[in-house]
CSV table of C-alpha atoms and ligand atoms in Angstrom, one decimal:
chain,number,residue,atom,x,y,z
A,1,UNK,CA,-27.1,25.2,-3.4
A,2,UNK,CA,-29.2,25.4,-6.2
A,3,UNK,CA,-29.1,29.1,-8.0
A,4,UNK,CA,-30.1,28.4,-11.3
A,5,UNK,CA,-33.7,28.4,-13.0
A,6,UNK,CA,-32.8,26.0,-15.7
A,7,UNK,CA,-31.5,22.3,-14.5
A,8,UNK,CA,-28.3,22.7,-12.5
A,9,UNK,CA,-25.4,21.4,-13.5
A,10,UNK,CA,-22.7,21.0,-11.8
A,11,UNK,CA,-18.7,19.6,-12.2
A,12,UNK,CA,-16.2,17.8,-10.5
A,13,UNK,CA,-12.4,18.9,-11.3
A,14,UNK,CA,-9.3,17.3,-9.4
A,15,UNK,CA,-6.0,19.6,-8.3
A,16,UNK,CA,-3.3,18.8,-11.5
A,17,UNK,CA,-0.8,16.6,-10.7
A,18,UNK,CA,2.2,18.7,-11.6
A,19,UNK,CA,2.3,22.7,-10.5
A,20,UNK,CA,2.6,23.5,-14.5
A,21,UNK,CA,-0.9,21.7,-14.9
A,22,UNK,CA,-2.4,24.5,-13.1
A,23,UNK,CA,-3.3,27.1,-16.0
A,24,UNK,CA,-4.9,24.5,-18.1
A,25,UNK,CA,-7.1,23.5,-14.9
A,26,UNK,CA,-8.0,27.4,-14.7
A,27,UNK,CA,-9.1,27.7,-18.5
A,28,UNK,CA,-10.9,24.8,-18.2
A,29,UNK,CA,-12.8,26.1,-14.7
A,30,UNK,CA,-13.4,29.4,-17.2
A,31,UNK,CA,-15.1,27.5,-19.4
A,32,UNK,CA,-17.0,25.1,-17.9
A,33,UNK,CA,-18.3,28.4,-16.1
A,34,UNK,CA,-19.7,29.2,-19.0
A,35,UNK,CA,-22.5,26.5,-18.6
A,36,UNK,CA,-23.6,28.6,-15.2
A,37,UNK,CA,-22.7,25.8,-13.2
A,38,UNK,CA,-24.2,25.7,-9.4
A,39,UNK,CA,-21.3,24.7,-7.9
A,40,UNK,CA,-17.8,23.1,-9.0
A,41,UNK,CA,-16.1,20.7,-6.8
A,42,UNK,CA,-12.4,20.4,-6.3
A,43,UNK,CA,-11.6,16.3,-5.1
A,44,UNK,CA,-9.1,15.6,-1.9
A,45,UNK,CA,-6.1,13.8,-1.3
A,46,UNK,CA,-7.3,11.4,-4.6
A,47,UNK,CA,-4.1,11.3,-7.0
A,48,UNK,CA,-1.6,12.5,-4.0
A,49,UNK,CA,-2.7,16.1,-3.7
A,50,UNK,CA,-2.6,18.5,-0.8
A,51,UNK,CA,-4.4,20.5,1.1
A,52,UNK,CA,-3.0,23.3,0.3
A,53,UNK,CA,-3.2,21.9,-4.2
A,54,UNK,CA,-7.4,21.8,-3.4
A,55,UNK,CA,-7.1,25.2,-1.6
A,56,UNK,CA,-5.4,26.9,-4.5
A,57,UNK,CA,-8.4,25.4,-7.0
A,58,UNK,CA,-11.0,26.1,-4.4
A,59,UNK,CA,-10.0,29.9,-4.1
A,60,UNK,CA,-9.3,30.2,-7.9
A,61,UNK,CA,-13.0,29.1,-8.7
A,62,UNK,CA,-13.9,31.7,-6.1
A,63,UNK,CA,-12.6,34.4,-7.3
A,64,UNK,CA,-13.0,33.6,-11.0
A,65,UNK,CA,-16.6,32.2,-11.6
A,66,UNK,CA,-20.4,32.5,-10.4
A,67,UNK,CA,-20.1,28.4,-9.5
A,68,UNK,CA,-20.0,27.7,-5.9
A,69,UNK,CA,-16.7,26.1,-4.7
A,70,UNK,CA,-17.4,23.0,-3.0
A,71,UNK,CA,-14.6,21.4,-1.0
A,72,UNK,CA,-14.8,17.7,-1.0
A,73,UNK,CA,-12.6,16.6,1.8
A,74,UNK,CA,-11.6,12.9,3.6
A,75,UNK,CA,-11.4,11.7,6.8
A,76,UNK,CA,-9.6,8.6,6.5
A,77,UNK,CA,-6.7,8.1,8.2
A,78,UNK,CA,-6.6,11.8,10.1
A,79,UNK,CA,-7.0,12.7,14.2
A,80,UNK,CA,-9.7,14.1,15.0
A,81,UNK,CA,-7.0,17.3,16.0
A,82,UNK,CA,-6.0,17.2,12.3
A,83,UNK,CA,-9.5,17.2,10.3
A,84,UNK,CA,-10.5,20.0,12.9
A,85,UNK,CA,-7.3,21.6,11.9
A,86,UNK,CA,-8.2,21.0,8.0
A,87,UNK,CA,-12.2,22.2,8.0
A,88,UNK,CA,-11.0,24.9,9.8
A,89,UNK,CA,-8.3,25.9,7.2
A,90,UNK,CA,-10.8,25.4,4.7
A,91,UNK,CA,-13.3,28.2,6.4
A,92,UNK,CA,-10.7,30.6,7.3
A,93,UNK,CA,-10.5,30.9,3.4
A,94,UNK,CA,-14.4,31.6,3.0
A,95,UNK,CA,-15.0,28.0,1.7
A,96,UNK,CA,-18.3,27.2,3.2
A,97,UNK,CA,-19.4,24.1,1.2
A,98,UNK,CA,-18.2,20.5,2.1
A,99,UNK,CA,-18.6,16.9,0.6
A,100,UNK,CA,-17.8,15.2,3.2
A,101,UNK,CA,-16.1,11.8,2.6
A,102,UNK,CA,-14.3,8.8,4.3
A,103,UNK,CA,-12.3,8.0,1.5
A,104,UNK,CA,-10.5,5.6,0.8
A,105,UNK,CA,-8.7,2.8,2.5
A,106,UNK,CA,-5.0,2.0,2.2
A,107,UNK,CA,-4.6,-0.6,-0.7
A,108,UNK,CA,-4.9,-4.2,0.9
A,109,UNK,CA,-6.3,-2.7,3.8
A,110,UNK,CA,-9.8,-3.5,5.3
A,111,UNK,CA,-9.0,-1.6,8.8
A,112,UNK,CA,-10.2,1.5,9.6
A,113,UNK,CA,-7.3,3.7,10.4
A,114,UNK,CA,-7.6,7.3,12.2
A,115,UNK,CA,-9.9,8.5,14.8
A,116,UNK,CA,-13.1,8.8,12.7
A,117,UNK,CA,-14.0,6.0,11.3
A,118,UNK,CA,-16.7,7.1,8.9
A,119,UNK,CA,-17.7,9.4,7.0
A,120,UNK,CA,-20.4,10.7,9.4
A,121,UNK,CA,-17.8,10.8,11.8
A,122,UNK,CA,-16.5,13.7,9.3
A,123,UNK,CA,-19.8,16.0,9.4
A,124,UNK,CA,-20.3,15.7,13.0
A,125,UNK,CA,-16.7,17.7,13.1
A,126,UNK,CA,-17.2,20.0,10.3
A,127,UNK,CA,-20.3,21.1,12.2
A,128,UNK,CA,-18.6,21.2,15.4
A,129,UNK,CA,-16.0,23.5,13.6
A,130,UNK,CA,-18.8,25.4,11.9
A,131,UNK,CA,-20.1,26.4,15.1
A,132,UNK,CA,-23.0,28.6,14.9
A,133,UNK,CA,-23.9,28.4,11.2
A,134,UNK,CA,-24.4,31.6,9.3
A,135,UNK,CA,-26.9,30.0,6.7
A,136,UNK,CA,-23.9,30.0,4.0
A,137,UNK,CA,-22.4,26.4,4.6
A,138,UNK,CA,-24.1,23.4,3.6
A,139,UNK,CA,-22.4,19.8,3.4
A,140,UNK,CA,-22.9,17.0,1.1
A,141,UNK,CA,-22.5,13.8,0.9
A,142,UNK,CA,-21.7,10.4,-0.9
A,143,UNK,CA,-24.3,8.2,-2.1
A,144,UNK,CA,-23.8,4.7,-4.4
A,145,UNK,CA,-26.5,3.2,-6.7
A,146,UNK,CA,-25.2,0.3,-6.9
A,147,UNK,CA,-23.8,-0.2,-3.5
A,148,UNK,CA,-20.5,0.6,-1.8
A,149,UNK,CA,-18.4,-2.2,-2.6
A,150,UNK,CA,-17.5,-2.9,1.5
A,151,UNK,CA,-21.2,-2.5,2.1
A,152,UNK,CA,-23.2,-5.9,2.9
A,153,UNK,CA,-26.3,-4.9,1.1
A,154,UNK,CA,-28.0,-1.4,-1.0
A,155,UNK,CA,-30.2,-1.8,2.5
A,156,UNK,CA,-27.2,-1.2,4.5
A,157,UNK,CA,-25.8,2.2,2.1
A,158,UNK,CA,-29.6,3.3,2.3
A,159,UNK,CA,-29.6,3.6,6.3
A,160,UNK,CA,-26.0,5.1,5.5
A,161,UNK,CA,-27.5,7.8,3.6
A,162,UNK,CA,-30.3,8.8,6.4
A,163,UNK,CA,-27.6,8.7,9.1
A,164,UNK,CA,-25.6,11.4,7.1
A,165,UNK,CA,-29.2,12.6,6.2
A,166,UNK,CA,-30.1,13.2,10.0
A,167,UNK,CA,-26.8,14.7,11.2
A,168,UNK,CA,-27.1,17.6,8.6
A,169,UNK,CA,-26.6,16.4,5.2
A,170,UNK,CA,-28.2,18.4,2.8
A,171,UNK,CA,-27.6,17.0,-0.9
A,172,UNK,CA,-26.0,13.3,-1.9
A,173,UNK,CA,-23.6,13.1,-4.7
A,174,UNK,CA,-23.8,9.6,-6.6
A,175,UNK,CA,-21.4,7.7,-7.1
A,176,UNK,CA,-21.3,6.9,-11.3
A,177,UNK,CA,-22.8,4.5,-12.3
A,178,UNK,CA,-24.1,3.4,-16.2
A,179,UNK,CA,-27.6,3.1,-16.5
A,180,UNK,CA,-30.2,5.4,-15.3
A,181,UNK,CA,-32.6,2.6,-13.8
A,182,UNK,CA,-29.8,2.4,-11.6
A,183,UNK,CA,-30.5,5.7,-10.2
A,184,UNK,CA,-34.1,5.8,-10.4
A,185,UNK,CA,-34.0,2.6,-8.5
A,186,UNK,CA,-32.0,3.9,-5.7
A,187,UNK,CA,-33.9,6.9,-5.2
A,188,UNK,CA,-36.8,5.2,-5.1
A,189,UNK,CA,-35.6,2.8,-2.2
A,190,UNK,CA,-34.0,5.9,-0.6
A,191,UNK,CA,-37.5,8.2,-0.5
A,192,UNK,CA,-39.5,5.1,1.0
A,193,UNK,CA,-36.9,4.3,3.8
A,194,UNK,CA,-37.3,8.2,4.4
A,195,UNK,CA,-34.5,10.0,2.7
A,196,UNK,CA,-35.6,13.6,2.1
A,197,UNK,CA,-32.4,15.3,0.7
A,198,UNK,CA,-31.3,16.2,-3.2
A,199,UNK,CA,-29.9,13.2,-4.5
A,200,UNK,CA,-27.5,14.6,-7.6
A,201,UNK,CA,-26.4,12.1,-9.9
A,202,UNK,CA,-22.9,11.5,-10.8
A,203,UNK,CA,-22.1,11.0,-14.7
A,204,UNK,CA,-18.6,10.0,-15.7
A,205,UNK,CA,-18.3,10.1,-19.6
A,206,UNK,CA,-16.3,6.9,-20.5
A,207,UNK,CA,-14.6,7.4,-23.7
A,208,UNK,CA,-11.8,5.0,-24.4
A,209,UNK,CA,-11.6,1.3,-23.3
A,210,UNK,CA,-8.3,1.8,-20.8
A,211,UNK,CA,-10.5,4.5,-19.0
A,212,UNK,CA,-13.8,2.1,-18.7
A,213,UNK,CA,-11.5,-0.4,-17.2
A,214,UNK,CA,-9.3,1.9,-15.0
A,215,UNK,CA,-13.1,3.4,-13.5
A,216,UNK,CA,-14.0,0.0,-13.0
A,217,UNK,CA,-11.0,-1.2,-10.7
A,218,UNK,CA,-11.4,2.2,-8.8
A,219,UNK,CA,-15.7,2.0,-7.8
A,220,UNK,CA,-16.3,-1.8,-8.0
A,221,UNK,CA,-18.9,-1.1,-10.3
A,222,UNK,CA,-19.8,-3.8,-13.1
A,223,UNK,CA,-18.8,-3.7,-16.2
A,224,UNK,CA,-21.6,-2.0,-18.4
A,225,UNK,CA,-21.3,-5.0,-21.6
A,226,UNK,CA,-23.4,-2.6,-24.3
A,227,UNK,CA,-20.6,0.7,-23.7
A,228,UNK,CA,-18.0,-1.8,-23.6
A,229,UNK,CA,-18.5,-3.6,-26.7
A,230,UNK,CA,-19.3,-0.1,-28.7
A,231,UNK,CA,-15.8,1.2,-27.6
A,232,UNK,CA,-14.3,-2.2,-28.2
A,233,UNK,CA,-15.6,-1.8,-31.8
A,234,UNK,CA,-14.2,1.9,-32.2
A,235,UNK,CA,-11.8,1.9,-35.0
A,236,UNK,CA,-10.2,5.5,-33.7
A,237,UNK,CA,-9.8,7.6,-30.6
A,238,UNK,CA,-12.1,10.2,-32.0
A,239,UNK,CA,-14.8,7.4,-33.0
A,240,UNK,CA,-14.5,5.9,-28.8
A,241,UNK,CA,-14.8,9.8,-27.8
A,242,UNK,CA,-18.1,9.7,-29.3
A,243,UNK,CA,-19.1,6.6,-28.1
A,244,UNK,CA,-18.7,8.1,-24.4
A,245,UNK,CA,-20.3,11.2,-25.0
A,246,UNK,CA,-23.5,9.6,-26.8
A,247,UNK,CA,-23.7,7.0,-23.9
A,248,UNK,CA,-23.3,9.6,-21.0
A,249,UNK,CA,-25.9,12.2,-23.1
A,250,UNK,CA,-28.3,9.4,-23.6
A,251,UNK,CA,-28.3,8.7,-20.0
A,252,UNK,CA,-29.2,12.4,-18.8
A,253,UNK,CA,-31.8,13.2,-21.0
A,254,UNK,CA,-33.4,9.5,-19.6
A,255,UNK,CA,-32.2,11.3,-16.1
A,256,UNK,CA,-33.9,14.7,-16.5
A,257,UNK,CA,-37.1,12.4,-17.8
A,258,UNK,CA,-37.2,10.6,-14.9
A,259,UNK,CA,-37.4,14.3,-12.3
A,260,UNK,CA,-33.2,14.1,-11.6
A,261,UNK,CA,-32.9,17.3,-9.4
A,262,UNK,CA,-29.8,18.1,-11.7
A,263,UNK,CA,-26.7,16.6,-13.1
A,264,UNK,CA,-22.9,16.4,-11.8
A,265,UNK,CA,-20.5,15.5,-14.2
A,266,UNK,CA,-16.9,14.5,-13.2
A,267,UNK,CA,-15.1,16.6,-15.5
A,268,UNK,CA,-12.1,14.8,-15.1
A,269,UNK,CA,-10.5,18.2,-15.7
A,270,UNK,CA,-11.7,17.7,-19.8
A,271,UNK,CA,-14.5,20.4,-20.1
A,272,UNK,CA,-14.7,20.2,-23.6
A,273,UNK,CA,-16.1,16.1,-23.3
A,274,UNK,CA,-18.8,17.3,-20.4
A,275,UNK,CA,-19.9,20.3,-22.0
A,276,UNK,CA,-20.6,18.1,-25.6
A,277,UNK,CA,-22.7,15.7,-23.0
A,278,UNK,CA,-25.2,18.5,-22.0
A,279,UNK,CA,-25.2,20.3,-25.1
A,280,UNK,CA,-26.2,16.7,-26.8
A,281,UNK,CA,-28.8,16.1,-23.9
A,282,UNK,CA,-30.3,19.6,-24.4
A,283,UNK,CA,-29.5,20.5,-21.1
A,284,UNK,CA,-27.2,23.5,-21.9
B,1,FAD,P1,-18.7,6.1,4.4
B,1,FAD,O1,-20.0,6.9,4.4
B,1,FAD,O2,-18.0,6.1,5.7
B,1,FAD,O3,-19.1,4.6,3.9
B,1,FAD,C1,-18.0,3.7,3.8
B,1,FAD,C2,-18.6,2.3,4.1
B,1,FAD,O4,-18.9,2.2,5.5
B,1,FAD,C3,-20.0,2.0,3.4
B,1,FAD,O5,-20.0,0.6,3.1
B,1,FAD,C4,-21.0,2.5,4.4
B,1,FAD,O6,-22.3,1.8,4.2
B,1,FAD,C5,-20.4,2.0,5.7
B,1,FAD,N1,-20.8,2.9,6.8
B,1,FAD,C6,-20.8,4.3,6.8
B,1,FAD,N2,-21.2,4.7,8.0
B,1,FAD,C7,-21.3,3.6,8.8
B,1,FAD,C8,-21.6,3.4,10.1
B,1,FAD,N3,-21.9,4.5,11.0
B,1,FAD,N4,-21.7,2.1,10.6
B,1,FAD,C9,-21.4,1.1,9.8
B,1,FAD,N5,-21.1,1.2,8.5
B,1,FAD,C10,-21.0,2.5,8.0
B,1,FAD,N6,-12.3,9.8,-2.4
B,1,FAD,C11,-11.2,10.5,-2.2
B,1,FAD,O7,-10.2,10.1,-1.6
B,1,FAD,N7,-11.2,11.9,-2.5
B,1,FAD,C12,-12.3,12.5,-3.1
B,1,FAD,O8,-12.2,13.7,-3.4
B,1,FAD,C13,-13.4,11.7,-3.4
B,1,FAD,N8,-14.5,12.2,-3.9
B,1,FAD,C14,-15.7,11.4,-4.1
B,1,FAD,C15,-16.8,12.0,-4.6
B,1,FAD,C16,-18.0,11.3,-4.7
B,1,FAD,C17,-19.3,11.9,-5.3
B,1,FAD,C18,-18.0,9.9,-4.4
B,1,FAD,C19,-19.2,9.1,-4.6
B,1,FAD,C20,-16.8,9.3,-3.9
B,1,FAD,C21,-15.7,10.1,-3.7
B,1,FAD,N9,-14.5,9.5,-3.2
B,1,FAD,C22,-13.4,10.3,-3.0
B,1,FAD,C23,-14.4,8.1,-2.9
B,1,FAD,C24,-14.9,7.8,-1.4
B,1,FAD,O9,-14.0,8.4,-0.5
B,1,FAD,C25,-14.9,6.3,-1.3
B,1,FAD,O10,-16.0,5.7,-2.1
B,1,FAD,C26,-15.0,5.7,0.1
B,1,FAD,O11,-14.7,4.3,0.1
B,1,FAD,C27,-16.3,5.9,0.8
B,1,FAD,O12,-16.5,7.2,1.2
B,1,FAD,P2,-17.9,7.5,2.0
B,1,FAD,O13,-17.8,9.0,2.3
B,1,FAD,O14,-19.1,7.0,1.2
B,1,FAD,O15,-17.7,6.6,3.3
């Protein structure tokens, strides 16, 4: 996917909420364009939305920047006759890219609902949709530093990774996470059990307190005690802004350092926060 000479950069936006959030979504998709981003992808069913609420994103960031737009879609939950049914709604309107996800499970539940199970259950039937492949698709995955909280060990979401890897995968997305040894560890565990592909990691900036706790609850992650303590300390709004922006740039200049193939920032549809984070790491 990668298009750009300069470190890619890339963005994750969600579908708004309400129908009148849709404009602001589009300005921000304008601007973040601006950065030449390789590709911008829209989340699925997170927050309530539709299929037809990510279609509407996917085709406006078609038609309206140079970024690729990369569907991110979920398996959880769905026949097999329905996710066939979605990819192929997705490819009738030219989107080609995929991050193909399990997703979540129902609150309280640990069953496995649906006909696929995983996640790699999910490529195997975008590539049975695909059919012969023109070149243009390509499908990515998840990948988590620090573990996917139902997973019994980072051993377990390594061979994870190389089963996606083997059916097709051609780039991971990480999960966020808060320090870059985090990544660098995880890649390096993932090269030496054989994992080949791009391995793009995920940067969230944190910038108030309710947000840090709020990502927290939603990825199982741990809480980061430095970030939290600086935002705890913030006497404004403005000053815990900063705080999450100098945190977030710090880690991706430590992440280009370290050979990062490029950097994916969840937007959380705020371009103005992600843009600050690359233009304080250098990066655009
Ligand atoms: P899987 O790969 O299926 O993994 C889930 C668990 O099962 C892991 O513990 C894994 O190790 C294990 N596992 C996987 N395959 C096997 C197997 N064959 N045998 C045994 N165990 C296995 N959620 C949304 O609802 N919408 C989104 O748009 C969205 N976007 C995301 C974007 C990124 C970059 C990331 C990192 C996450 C996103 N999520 C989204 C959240 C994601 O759906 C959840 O984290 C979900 O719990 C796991 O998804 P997965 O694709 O990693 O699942």
């Amino acid at each position: 996917m990668s298009r750009n000479r300069i470190l890619p950069v890339s963005f994750e936006v969600y579908p708004p909420k309400r129908p009148e959030g849709l404009t602001g979504l589009q300005e921000s998709i304008r601007t973040l364009d601006q950065a030449n981003p390789d590709f911008i992808s829209v989340t699925f069913g997170a927050g309530g939305s539709s299929t037809k609420d990510s279609l509407e994103v996917l085709s406006f960031i078609r038609d309206n920047s140079s970024a690729t737009p990369l569907a991110h879609l979920t398996c959880v939950g769905t026949t097999k006759n329905q996710a066939r049914a979605l990819v192929e709604s997705f490819l009738a309107e030219g989107i080609t890219d995929f991050l193909a996800l399990r997703g979540d499970l129902p609150e309280g539940s640990s069953e496995h609902h649906g006909e696929l199970e995983h996640a790699t259950d999910l490529i195997a039937l975008i590539q049975e949709s695909i059919g012969e492949p023109s070149g243009e698709e390509h499908i990515a995955v998840a990948a988590f530093p620090n573990g996917h909280p139902e997973s019994k060990s980072l051993d377990h979401d390594i061979e994870t990774l190389l089963a996606k890897q083997s059916l097709g995968a051609t780039l991971a997305i990480t999960q966020l996470f808060f320090f870059s040894s985090d990544y660098e560890h995880f890649v390096e565990k993932s090269r030496a059990a054989g994992v080949t592909i791009p391995i793009l990691p995920g940067i969230m900036p944190v910038t108030s307190l309710g947000r840090l706790a709020r990502v927290l609850e939603l990825t199982g992650e741990k809480e980061p005690k430095g970030l939290a303590s600086s935002l705890a300390a913030c006497e404004s709004a403005a000053q815990a802004h900063q705080v999450g922006i100098d945190w977030s740039a710090s880690m991706v200049s430590e992440l280009v350092e370290m050979g990062a193939p490029g950097i994916h920032l969840y937007a959380f549809n705020q371009h103005a926060t992600v843009l600050s984070v690359l233009e304080q790491a250098g990066v655009r």
